[in-house]
CSV table of C-alpha atoms and ligand atoms in Angstrom, one decimal:
chain,number,residue,atom,x,y,z
A,28,UNK,CA,41.6,-85.9,32.2
A,29,UNK,CA,41.4,-83.8,29.3
A,30,UNK,CA,38.5,-84.5,27.0
A,31,UNK,CA,39.2,-85.2,23.1
A,32,UNK,CA,38.5,-82.0,20.9
A,33,UNK,CA,37.5,-84.4,18.2
A,34,UNK,CA,34.3,-85.9,17.4
A,35,UNK,CA,34.3,-89.9,16.8
A,36,UNK,CA,35.9,-90.7,13.4
A,37,UNK,CA,33.8,-90.0,10.5
A,38,UNK,CA,30.8,-88.3,12.2
A,39,UNK,CA,29.3,-85.5,10.8
A,40,UNK,CA,30.3,-82.1,12.5
A,41,UNK,CA,29.9,-78.9,10.4
A,42,UNK,CA,31.0,-75.5,11.3
A,43,UNK,CA,28.3,-72.8,10.3
A,44,UNK,CA,30.4,-72.0,7.2
A,45,UNK,CA,30.4,-75.8,6.1
A,46,UNK,CA,26.7,-75.9,6.9
A,47,UNK,CA,25.9,-72.9,4.8
A,48,UNK,CA,27.7,-75.1,2.0
A,49,UNK,CA,25.5,-77.8,2.8
A,50,UNK,CA,22.5,-75.8,2.7
A,51,UNK,CA,23.0,-74.1,-0.5
A,52,UNK,CA,23.3,-77.7,-2.0
A,53,UNK,CA,20.2,-79.0,-0.2
A,54,UNK,CA,18.2,-76.0,-1.5
A,55,UNK,CA,19.2,-77.0,-5.1
A,56,UNK,CA,18.2,-80.4,-4.8
A,57,UNK,CA,14.9,-79.7,-3.0
A,58,UNK,CA,14.2,-77.2,-5.7
A,59,UNK,CA,14.8,-79.8,-8.5
A,60,UNK,CA,12.7,-82.5,-7.0
A,61,UNK,CA,9.9,-79.8,-6.3
A,62,UNK,CA,9.6,-78.8,-9.9
A,63,UNK,CA,8.9,-82.3,-11.0
A,64,UNK,CA,6.1,-82.6,-8.2
A,65,UNK,CA,8.1,-84.7,-5.6
A,66,UNK,CA,7.0,-84.4,-1.8
A,67,UNK,CA,9.2,-84.5,1.2
A,68,UNK,CA,8.9,-87.5,3.6
A,69,UNK,CA,10.7,-88.6,6.9
A,70,UNK,CA,11.5,-91.9,8.4
A,71,UNK,CA,13.2,-92.8,11.7
A,72,UNK,CA,17.0,-93.0,12.1
A,73,UNK,CA,16.6,-96.1,14.4
A,74,UNK,CA,15.2,-99.3,12.8
A,75,UNK,CA,14.7,-103.0,13.4
A,76,UNK,CA,17.8,-104.8,12.3
A,77,UNK,CA,15.6,-107.4,10.7
A,78,UNK,CA,14.2,-104.8,7.9
A,79,UNK,CA,17.6,-104.2,6.8
A,80,UNK,CA,18.7,-107.7,6.8
A,81,UNK,CA,16.0,-108.7,4.7
A,82,UNK,CA,16.1,-105.8,2.3
A,83,UNK,CA,19.7,-104.3,1.9
A,84,UNK,CA,21.2,-107.5,2.2
A,85,UNK,CA,23.9,-108.6,5.0
A,86,UNK,CA,27.1,-106.9,3.6
A,87,UNK,CA,25.4,-103.5,4.5
A,88,UNK,CA,23.2,-104.6,7.2
A,89,UNK,CA,25.7,-106.6,9.3
A,90,UNK,CA,29.1,-105.7,8.4
A,91,UNK,CA,28.8,-101.9,7.5
A,92,UNK,CA,26.4,-101.0,10.1
A,93,UNK,CA,26.0,-99.6,13.5
A,94,UNK,CA,23.8,-102.1,15.1
A,95,UNK,CA,23.1,-103.1,18.7
A,96,UNK,CA,20.5,-104.5,21.0
A,97,UNK,CA,18.6,-102.0,23.0
A,98,UNK,CA,17.4,-102.1,26.7
A,99,UNK,CA,14.3,-103.8,25.8
A,100,UNK,CA,16.2,-106.6,24.1
A,101,UNK,CA,15.3,-105.4,20.6
A,102,UNK,CA,17.9,-105.6,17.8
A,103,UNK,CA,18.3,-102.3,16.2
A,104,UNK,CA,20.2,-100.7,13.4
A,105,UNK,CA,20.9,-97.0,12.7
A,106,UNK,CA,19.8,-96.6,9.3
A,107,UNK,CA,22.5,-97.4,6.5
A,108,UNK,CA,20.3,-96.0,3.9
A,109,UNK,CA,16.5,-95.2,3.2
A,110,UNK,CA,15.1,-97.5,0.8
A,111,UNK,CA,13.8,-100.3,3.0
A,112,UNK,CA,12.1,-97.7,5.3
A,113,UNK,CA,10.4,-96.1,2.2
A,114,UNK,CA,9.3,-99.5,1.1
A,115,UNK,CA,7.8,-100.2,4.6
A,116,UNK,CA,6.0,-96.9,4.6
A,117,UNK,CA,4.4,-97.2,1.2
A,118,UNK,CA,3.4,-100.8,2.0
A,119,UNK,CA,1.6,-99.4,5.3
A,120,UNK,CA,0.0,-96.5,3.7
A,121,UNK,CA,-3.3,-97.7,2.2
A,122,UNK,CA,-4.5,-94.5,0.5
A,123,UNK,CA,-1.5,-93.3,-1.9
A,124,UNK,CA,-2.2,-91.9,-5.1
A,125,UNK,CA,0.0,-93.8,-7.6
A,126,UNK,CA,2.6,-92.8,-9.0
A,127,UNK,CA,4.1,-92.0,-5.6
A,128,UNK,CA,6.8,-89.2,-5.8
A,129,UNK,CA,8.7,-88.7,-3.0
A,130,UNK,CA,12.0,-87.2,-1.6
A,131,UNK,CA,14.0,-87.2,1.6
A,132,UNK,CA,17.2,-86.0,3.1
A,133,UNK,CA,18.0,-88.8,5.6
A,134,UNK,CA,21.3,-88.8,7.9
A,135,UNK,CA,22.7,-92.1,7.3
A,136,UNK,CA,25.2,-94.4,9.2
A,137,UNK,CA,27.7,-96.9,7.9
A,138,UNK,CA,30.5,-98.4,9.6
A,139,UNK,CA,33.0,-97.8,6.7
A,140,UNK,CA,36.8,-96.9,6.8
A,141,UNK,CA,36.7,-92.8,6.7
A,142,UNK,CA,38.5,-91.7,3.6
A,143,UNK,CA,37.9,-89.2,0.6
A,144,UNK,CA,34.1,-89.5,-0.3
A,145,UNK,CA,33.5,-91.9,2.6
A,146,UNK,CA,32.5,-91.3,6.1
A,147,UNK,CA,30.4,-92.9,8.9
A,148,UNK,CA,27.5,-90.4,9.4
A,149,UNK,CA,26.3,-88.5,6.2
A,150,UNK,CA,23.5,-86.8,4.5
A,151,UNK,CA,21.6,-88.3,1.3
A,152,UNK,CA,19.3,-87.1,-0.8
A,153,UNK,CA,16.8,-89.8,-1.8
A,154,UNK,CA,14.4,-89.3,-4.6
A,155,UNK,CA,11.9,-92.2,-5.5
A,156,UNK,CA,8.9,-93.0,-8.0
A,157,UNK,CA,6.9,-95.8,-6.9
A,158,UNK,CA,4.0,-97.6,-8.8
A,159,UNK,CA,5.0,-97.4,-12.3
A,160,UNK,CA,6.6,-100.1,-14.3
A,161,UNK,CA,7.4,-98.4,-17.5
A,162,UNK,CA,10.6,-96.8,-18.4
A,163,UNK,CA,9.3,-93.2,-18.2
A,164,UNK,CA,9.8,-93.4,-14.3
A,165,UNK,CA,13.7,-93.9,-15.2
A,166,UNK,CA,13.6,-91.3,-17.7
A,167,UNK,CA,12.3,-88.6,-15.3
A,168,UNK,CA,14.7,-89.7,-12.7
A,169,UNK,CA,17.5,-89.2,-15.1
A,170,UNK,CA,16.2,-85.7,-15.9
A,171,UNK,CA,16.0,-84.5,-12.1
A,172,UNK,CA,19.7,-85.6,-12.0
A,173,UNK,CA,20.5,-83.8,-15.1
A,174,UNK,CA,18.6,-80.7,-13.6
A,175,UNK,CA,20.5,-81.2,-10.2
A,176,UNK,CA,24.1,-81.1,-11.8
A,177,UNK,CA,22.9,-78.2,-14.2
A,178,UNK,CA,21.4,-76.1,-11.2
A,179,UNK,CA,24.8,-76.6,-9.5
A,180,UNK,CA,26.7,-75.2,-12.6
A,181,UNK,CA,28.0,-78.5,-13.8
A,182,UNK,CA,28.7,-78.9,-17.3
A,183,UNK,CA,27.9,-82.2,-19.3
A,184,UNK,CA,31.5,-83.1,-19.6
A,185,UNK,CA,32.3,-83.0,-16.0
A,186,UNK,CA,30.1,-85.7,-15.0
A,187,UNK,CA,28.4,-88.9,-16.4
A,188,UNK,CA,25.2,-90.8,-15.5
A,189,UNK,CA,26.4,-94.5,-16.2
A,190,UNK,CA,23.6,-96.8,-16.5
A,191,UNK,CA,23.0,-100.6,-17.4
A,192,UNK,CA,20.6,-103.2,-16.3
A,193,UNK,CA,20.5,-105.9,-13.7
A,194,UNK,CA,18.2,-107.8,-15.8
A,195,UNK,CA,20.7,-107.6,-18.6
A,196,UNK,CA,23.6,-108.8,-16.5
A,197,UNK,CA,21.5,-111.6,-15.3
A,198,UNK,CA,20.7,-112.8,-19.0
A,199,UNK,CA,24.3,-112.8,-19.9
A,200,UNK,CA,25.3,-114.8,-16.6
A,201,UNK,CA,22.5,-117.2,-17.1
A,202,UNK,CA,23.7,-117.7,-20.9
A,203,UNK,CA,26.9,-118.8,-19.3
A,204,UNK,CA,25.2,-121.5,-17.4
A,205,UNK,CA,26.1,-119.9,-13.9
A,206,UNK,CA,24.3,-121.1,-10.7
A,207,UNK,CA,22.4,-118.5,-8.6
A,208,UNK,CA,25.5,-118.5,-6.3
A,209,UNK,CA,28.0,-117.9,-9.0
A,210,UNK,CA,26.0,-115.2,-10.5
A,211,UNK,CA,26.0,-113.7,-7.0
A,212,UNK,CA,29.8,-113.7,-6.9
A,213,UNK,CA,30.0,-112.5,-10.4
A,214,UNK,CA,28.0,-109.3,-9.6
A,215,UNK,CA,30.4,-108.7,-6.6
A,216,UNK,CA,33.4,-108.7,-8.9
A,217,UNK,CA,32.0,-106.8,-11.7
A,218,UNK,CA,31.0,-104.2,-9.4
A,219,UNK,CA,34.8,-103.9,-8.3
A,220,UNK,CA,35.8,-102.9,-12.0
A,221,UNK,CA,36.4,-99.3,-11.7
A,222,UNK,CA,37.4,-99.4,-7.9
A,223,UNK,CA,40.6,-101.4,-8.4
A,224,UNK,CA,43.4,-101.6,-10.9
A,225,UNK,CA,42.5,-103.2,-14.5
A,226,UNK,CA,44.9,-106.1,-14.1
A,227,UNK,CA,43.9,-106.8,-10.5
A,228,UNK,CA,40.3,-106.8,-11.6
A,229,UNK,CA,40.9,-109.4,-14.4
A,230,UNK,CA,42.9,-111.3,-11.9
A,231,UNK,CA,40.0,-111.4,-9.6
A,232,UNK,CA,37.4,-112.4,-12.2
A,233,UNK,CA,39.6,-115.4,-13.3
A,234,UNK,CA,39.9,-116.3,-9.6
A,235,UNK,CA,36.2,-116.2,-8.8
A,236,UNK,CA,34.7,-117.4,-12.0
A,237,UNK,CA,36.7,-120.7,-12.6
A,238,UNK,CA,35.6,-121.6,-15.9
A,239,UNK,CA,37.9,-119.7,-18.5
A,240,UNK,CA,35.1,-119.2,-21.1
A,241,UNK,CA,32.5,-117.7,-18.7
A,242,UNK,CA,35.4,-115.3,-17.2
A,243,UNK,CA,36.1,-114.1,-20.9
A,244,UNK,CA,32.3,-113.4,-21.4
A,245,UNK,CA,32.1,-111.5,-17.9
A,246,UNK,CA,35.1,-109.4,-18.9
A,247,UNK,CA,33.7,-108.6,-22.5
A,248,UNK,CA,30.2,-107.9,-20.9
A,249,UNK,CA,31.4,-105.8,-18.0
A,250,UNK,CA,33.7,-103.8,-20.7
A,251,UNK,CA,30.8,-103.1,-23.0
A,252,UNK,CA,29.7,-99.4,-23.5
A,253,UNK,CA,27.2,-100.0,-26.5
A,254,UNK,CA,24.0,-101.6,-25.9
A,255,UNK,CA,23.5,-102.3,-29.6
A,256,UNK,CA,27.1,-104.2,-29.8
A,257,UNK,CA,26.6,-106.8,-32.3
A,258,UNK,CA,28.0,-109.5,-30.0
A,259,UNK,CA,25.6,-108.6,-27.1
A,260,UNK,CA,22.7,-108.7,-29.5
A,261,UNK,CA,24.0,-112.4,-30.6
A,262,UNK,CA,24.3,-113.4,-27.2
A,263,UNK,CA,20.9,-112.3,-25.4
A,264,UNK,CA,18.9,-110.4,-28.1
A,265,UNK,CA,15.0,-111.2,-28.2
A,266,UNK,CA,15.0,-111.3,-24.2
A,267,UNK,CA,12.9,-108.7,-22.5
A,268,UNK,CA,16.2,-107.2,-20.9
A,269,UNK,CA,18.1,-106.8,-24.0
A,270,UNK,CA,15.1,-105.1,-25.6
A,271,UNK,CA,14.5,-102.9,-22.6
A,272,UNK,CA,18.2,-101.3,-22.6
A,273,UNK,CA,18.0,-100.6,-26.3
A,274,UNK,CA,14.8,-98.8,-25.8
A,275,UNK,CA,15.9,-97.0,-22.9
A,276,UNK,CA,19.1,-96.0,-24.4
A,277,UNK,CA,17.1,-94.6,-27.6
A,278,UNK,CA,14.8,-92.7,-24.9
A,279,UNK,CA,17.7,-91.0,-23.6
A,280,UNK,CA,19.0,-89.9,-26.9
A,281,UNK,CA,15.6,-88.7,-28.0
A,282,UNK,CA,15.6,-86.5,-24.7
A,283,UNK,CA,19.1,-85.2,-25.2
A,284,UNK,CA,20.6,-86.6,-22.2
A,285,UNK,CA,23.9,-86.8,-23.6
A,286,UNK,CA,25.7,-87.2,-20.2
A,287,UNK,CA,23.9,-90.6,-20.0
A,288,UNK,CA,26.5,-93.3,-21.0
A,289,UNK,CA,25.9,-97.1,-21.1
A,290,UNK,CA,28.3,-98.9,-18.7
A,291,UNK,CA,27.6,-102.7,-18.2
A,292,UNK,CA,29.9,-102.7,-15.1
A,293,UNK,CA,27.4,-101.0,-13.3
A,294,UNK,CA,25.6,-103.6,-11.4
A,295,UNK,CA,25.3,-101.8,-7.8
A,296,UNK,CA,26.2,-103.5,-4.5
A,297,UNK,CA,22.5,-103.8,-3.2
A,298,UNK,CA,20.6,-106.9,-3.6
A,299,UNK,CA,17.2,-105.3,-4.2
A,300,UNK,CA,17.8,-103.8,-7.8
A,301,UNK,CA,15.8,-105.8,-10.7
A,302,UNK,CA,16.2,-103.4,-13.7
A,303,UNK,CA,17.9,-100.4,-15.0
A,304,UNK,CA,20.6,-99.3,-12.5
A,305,UNK,CA,22.8,-96.3,-12.7
A,306,UNK,CA,25.5,-94.0,-10.8
A,307,UNK,CA,26.6,-90.6,-11.4
A,308,UNK,CA,30.3,-90.4,-11.5
A,309,UNK,CA,32.7,-87.4,-11.9
A,310,UNK,CA,34.3,-87.9,-15.3
A,311,UNK,CA,37.8,-86.4,-14.1
A,312,UNK,CA,40.1,-88.3,-11.6
A,313,UNK,CA,39.9,-86.5,-8.4
A,314,UNK,CA,36.5,-88.1,-7.3
A,315,UNK,CA,36.5,-92.0,-7.7
A,316,UNK,CA,33.5,-92.5,-5.5
A,317,UNK,CA,30.0,-92.3,-6.9
A,318,UNK,CA,28.1,-89.0,-6.2
A,319,UNK,CA,24.7,-91.1,-6.6
A,320,UNK,CA,23.5,-94.4,-7.0
A,321,UNK,CA,20.3,-96.2,-7.7
A,322,UNK,CA,17.9,-98.1,-10.0
A,323,UNK,CA,14.8,-99.8,-10.3
A,324,UNK,CA,13.6,-102.4,-7.4
A,325,UNK,CA,10.4,-104.5,-8.0
A,326,UNK,CA,9.9,-106.5,-5.2
A,327,UNK,CA,10.7,-104.4,-2.1
A,328,UNK,CA,7.3,-103.3,-1.1
A,329,UNK,CA,5.5,-106.6,-1.7
A,330,UNK,CA,7.8,-108.3,0.8
A,331,UNK,CA,5.5,-106.6,3.4
A,332,UNK,CA,2.6,-108.6,2.1
A,333,UNK,CA,0.0,-107.0,0.1
A,334,UNK,CA,0.2,-105.8,-3.6
A,335,UNK,CA,3.4,-105.4,-5.3
A,336,UNK,CA,4.5,-102.0,-6.1
A,337,UNK,CA,7.7,-101.3,-8.2
A,338,UNK,CA,9.8,-98.4,-7.6
A,339,UNK,CA,12.9,-96.6,-9.0
A,340,UNK,CA,15.0,-93.9,-7.5
A,341,UNK,CA,18.2,-93.0,-6.2
A,342,UNK,CA,20.4,-91.8,-3.1
A,343,UNK,CA,22.7,-89.1,-3.6
A,344,UNK,CA,25.6,-88.3,-1.1
A,345,UNK,CA,25.7,-84.6,-0.1
A,346,UNK,CA,29.5,-85.2,0.7
A,347,UNK,CA,30.7,-87.0,-2.6
A,348,UNK,CA,28.5,-84.2,-4.3
A,349,UNK,CA,30.1,-81.3,-2.4
A,350,UNK,CA,33.7,-82.9,-3.2
A,351,UNK,CA,32.7,-82.7,-6.9
A,352,UNK,CA,31.5,-79.1,-6.7
A,353,UNK,CA,34.8,-78.1,-5.0
A,354,UNK,CA,36.8,-79.8,-7.5
A,355,UNK,CA,35.4,-77.9,-10.3
A,356,UNK,CA,35.3,-74.5,-8.3
A,357,UNK,CA,31.4,-74.6,-8.4
A,358,UNK,CA,30.7,-73.3,-4.8
A,359,UNK,CA,29.6,-69.5,-5.2
A,360,UNK,CA,32.5,-67.4,-3.2
A,361,UNK,CA,29.5,-65.4,-1.5
A,362,UNK,CA,28.6,-68.7,0.4
A,363,UNK,CA,32.0,-68.9,2.2
A,364,UNK,CA,32.1,-65.4,3.3
A,365,UNK,CA,28.5,-64.7,4.1
A,366,UNK,CA,27.6,-62.3,6.8
A,367,UNK,CA,25.5,-63.8,9.7
A,368,UNK,CA,23.6,-60.5,9.8
A,369,UNK,CA,22.7,-57.5,7.7
A,370,UNK,CA,23.6,-54.9,10.3
A,371,UNK,CA,25.6,-54.4,13.4
A,372,UNK,CA,24.3,-52.0,15.9
A,373,UNK,CA,26.9,-50.6,17.9
A,374,UNK,CA,25.9,-49.5,21.4
A,375,UNK,CA,27.7,-46.4,22.6
A,376,UNK,CA,27.1,-46.7,26.3
A,377,UNK,CA,24.6,-48.6,28.5
A,378,UNK,CA,22.7,-45.4,28.7
A,379,UNK,CA,21.5,-46.0,25.3
A,380,UNK,CA,20.9,-49.9,25.6
A,381,UNK,CA,17.2,-49.9,26.0
A,382,UNK,CA,16.6,-47.7,22.9
A,383,UNK,CA,19.2,-49.7,20.9
A,384,UNK,CA,17.7,-53.0,21.9
A,385,UNK,CA,14.0,-52.0,21.0
A,386,UNK,CA,15.2,-50.4,17.8
A,387,UNK,CA,17.0,-53.7,16.8
A,388,UNK,CA,13.6,-55.7,17.6
A,389,UNK,CA,11.6,-53.1,15.1
A,390,UNK,CA,14.4,-53.6,12.4
A,391,UNK,CA,14.0,-57.4,12.6
A,392,UNK,CA,10.1,-56.8,12.4
A,393,UNK,CA,11.1,-55.3,8.9
A,394,UNK,CA,12.6,-58.7,8.0
A,395,UNK,CA,16.2,-57.1,8.6
A,396,UNK,CA,18.7,-59.2,10.3
A,397,UNK,CA,20.4,-57.6,13.2
A,398,UNK,CA,23.3,-58.2,15.5
A,399,UNK,CA,23.5,-55.9,18.3
A,400,UNK,CA,26.3,-55.6,20.6
A,401,UNK,CA,26.1,-57.8,23.9
A,402,UNK,CA,29.5,-57.6,25.3
A,403,UNK,CA,29.4,-53.8,26.6
A,404,UNK,CA,33.1,-53.5,25.1
A,405,UNK,CA,34.3,-50.0,23.7
A,406,UNK,CA,33.1,-49.0,20.4
A,407,UNK,CA,36.4,-49.9,18.3
A,408,UNK,CA,36.3,-53.4,19.8
A,409,UNK,CA,32.7,-53.6,18.6
A,410,UNK,CA,33.6,-52.2,15.1
A,411,UNK,CA,36.4,-55.0,15.2
A,412,UNK,CA,33.9,-58.0,16.0
A,413,UNK,CA,31.6,-56.6,13.2
A,414,UNK,CA,34.3,-56.4,10.9
A,415,UNK,CA,35.6,-60.0,11.5
A,416,UNK,CA,32.2,-61.3,10.9
A,417,UNK,CA,32.1,-59.3,7.6
A,418,UNK,CA,28.7,-57.5,8.4
A,419,UNK,CA,28.1,-54.9,5.7
A,420,UNK,CA,26.5,-52.3,7.7
A,421,UNK,CA,27.2,-50.8,10.9
A,422,UNK,CA,25.1,-48.1,12.8
A,423,UNK,CA,26.2,-46.6,16.2
A,424,UNK,CA,23.4,-45.9,18.6
A,425,UNK,CA,24.4,-43.0,20.9
A,426,UNK,CA,22.9,-40.1,22.4
A,427,UNK,CA,21.9,-38.2,19.2
A,428,UNK,CA,20.3,-41.2,17.6
A,429,UNK,CA,18.1,-41.6,20.8
A,430,UNK,CA,17.1,-37.8,20.5
A,431,UNK,CA,16.3,-37.9,16.9
A,432,UNK,CA,15.1,-41.4,16.5
A,433,UNK,CA,17.0,-41.6,13.2
A,434,UNK,CA,20.1,-43.7,12.6
A,435,UNK,CA,23.4,-43.3,10.4
A,436,UNK,CA,24.0,-46.6,8.2
A,437,UNK,CA,27.4,-46.9,7.4
A,438,UNK,CA,28.3,-49.1,4.4
A,439,UNK,CA,31.4,-50.9,5.5
A,440,UNK,CA,32.6,-51.7,1.8
A,441,UNK,CA,32.1,-48.0,0.3
A,442,UNK,CA,32.3,-46.2,3.4
A,443,UNK,CA,29.1,-44.2,2.5
A,444,UNK,CA,26.8,-43.1,5.1
A,445,UNK,CA,23.2,-42.6,5.0
A,446,UNK,CA,20.9,-41.2,7.6
A,447,UNK,CA,17.5,-42.8,7.8
A,448,UNK,CA,14.5,-43.5,9.9
A,449,UNK,CA,14.3,-47.3,10.9
A,450,UNK,CA,11.5,-47.9,8.4
A,451,UNK,CA,13.9,-46.7,5.7
A,452,UNK,CA,16.5,-49.5,6.3
A,453,UNK,CA,15.3,-52.3,4.5
A,454,UNK,CA,15.2,-49.9,1.4
A,455,UNK,CA,18.7,-49.1,1.7
A,456,UNK,CA,19.7,-52.7,2.1
A,457,UNK,CA,17.9,-54.0,-0.7
A,458,UNK,CA,19.3,-51.1,-3.0
A,459,UNK,CA,22.8,-52.3,-2.0
A,460,UNK,CA,21.9,-56.1,-2.4
A,461,UNK,CA,23.6,-56.6,1.2
A,462,UNK,CA,22.2,-59.7,2.7
A,463,UNK,CA,21.4,-61.0,-0.8
A,464,UNK,CA,24.0,-63.7,-0.7
A,465,UNK,CA,24.5,-66.5,-3.5
A,466,UNK,CA,21.9,-68.9,-1.9
B,14,HAM,P1,24.2,-96.4,-2.2
B,14,HAM,O1,25.0,-96.5,-3.5
B,14,HAM,O2,24.7,-97.2,-1.1
B,14,HAM,O3,22.7,-96.4,-2.6
B,14,HAM,O4,24.3,-94.9,-1.5
B,14,HAM,C1,24.0,-93.9,-2.4
B,14,HAM,C2,25.0,-92.5,-2.3
B,14,HAM,O5,25.2,-92.5,-1.0
B,14,HAM,C3,26.2,-92.9,-2.9
B,14,HAM,O6,26.6,-93.1,-4.3
B,14,HAM,C4,27.3,-91.9,-2.1
B,14,HAM,O7,27.1,-90.7,-2.7
B,14,HAM,C5,26.4,-92.0,-0.8
B,14,HAM,N1,27.1,-92.7,0.3
B,14,HAM,C6,27.0,-94.0,0.6
B,14,HAM,N2,27.9,-94.5,1.6
B,14,HAM,C7,28.7,-93.3,1.9
B,14,HAM,C8,29.4,-93.1,2.9
B,14,HAM,N3,30.0,-94.0,3.9
B,14,HAM,N4,29.8,-91.9,3.2
B,14,HAM,C9,29.4,-90.9,2.4
B,14,HAM,N5,28.5,-91.1,1.5
B,14,HAM,C10,28.0,-92.0,1.0
B,14,HAM,C11,21.6,-96.5,-1.8
B,14,HAM,O8,21.7,-96.0,-0.5
B,14,HAM,C12,20.3,-96.8,-2.0
B,14,HAM,N6,19.4,-96.9,-1.1
B,14,HAM,C13,19.8,-95.5,-3.2
B,14,HAM,C14,18.5,-95.7,-3.6
B,14,HAM,C15,17.4,-95.0,-3.6
B,14,HAM,N7,18.0,-96.6,-4.4
B,14,HAM,C16,16.7,-96.6,-4.8
B,14,HAM,N8,16.4,-95.7,-4.1
């Protein structure tokens, strides 16, 4: 029997070239969080199923998850997201200094149909602020998002941070006299607005919300792009939710975050959101999936007993972000064709090998990355290997190099050869910027 060469469908398998692209993005994300004072944390991949049943809702925890019973009879889940684990960690840590500002890069698992922007094993970037209830935390999170997109070269017309408020949606649905059950159904269909065709969506609303007047209100609300719309003020003006969204849109304007757009159809699929919610979307038509999603959750931490701690944050999919960057040609070329080492040391014959290995070690001690021949093939074959790996410099170690202790560095792009001592190599590389890739 021959074994399959493919990994399981939707699982994360990255070649070194693909990993370099991911590392480039991770670096930018980490830097963006760090300049706002966010610290990194880790949580387990395997979690008790009940944690996610209680926090994420059954759609994600049951239908869309990898869950199983382990040898000890425990019901477990491979985390489909990070937020419930974060809430538990914060609830368990007694000595935290609030506001807590944490970030993490979890690999998550969801049993979804693999398609563009959707896989079964994916890395997320999570960034959350816990312990403040004002809108300043939301503003800071939006600022981080703008910085991330900016640092990756995206221009404000290429993406939008679409935001709305779960509380506002709740007020509107309440004003229609809906029951809790009807409201939950309404959220689910509002959430589908940009995922299906407009006619199909309207049909779904009319089918789900039986009362025609209520259905009309939901359609009007979900299509609203102005938090100051007179009809909205008339319907829910004077409520805390309305005042909050108007205030927040003013704060975004004052901060010059022009890529933030009010869009009442953003309600988010997860049950725990209670306030402002948002998604980052490509404004073009190539990427229909959200690059990032998040919002405020007021009741997550308190559910572990103890004090109530409110939070706001987001999860950003590395895959969806990468697809966006590729669409707009924003992955620097140097990352794709990056060499694995600064220098290739070709070895003339086995006579010189001990000297060459020691010399390579000395160069590495100077911080130079060196690939030395380990095949024992002839020189022309060694050169071919170095060329295919795009290594920028080659030095041949033969009898003369052993005798003199000096080497001749050949720049493979310009053809220029420079004779030097080992200690002179880092300077030559620095001057020509070989090894200084885009990341
Ligand atoms: P989410 O909207 O479920 O939110 O996921 C956030 C992001 O993760 C999505 O916008 C998408 O980029 C990425 N993502 C989700 N599912 C997949 C998938 N199957 N394949 C590839 N990428 C995917 C949450 O997870 C919340 N816990 C975020 C959060 C943090 N809210 C507050 N803090």
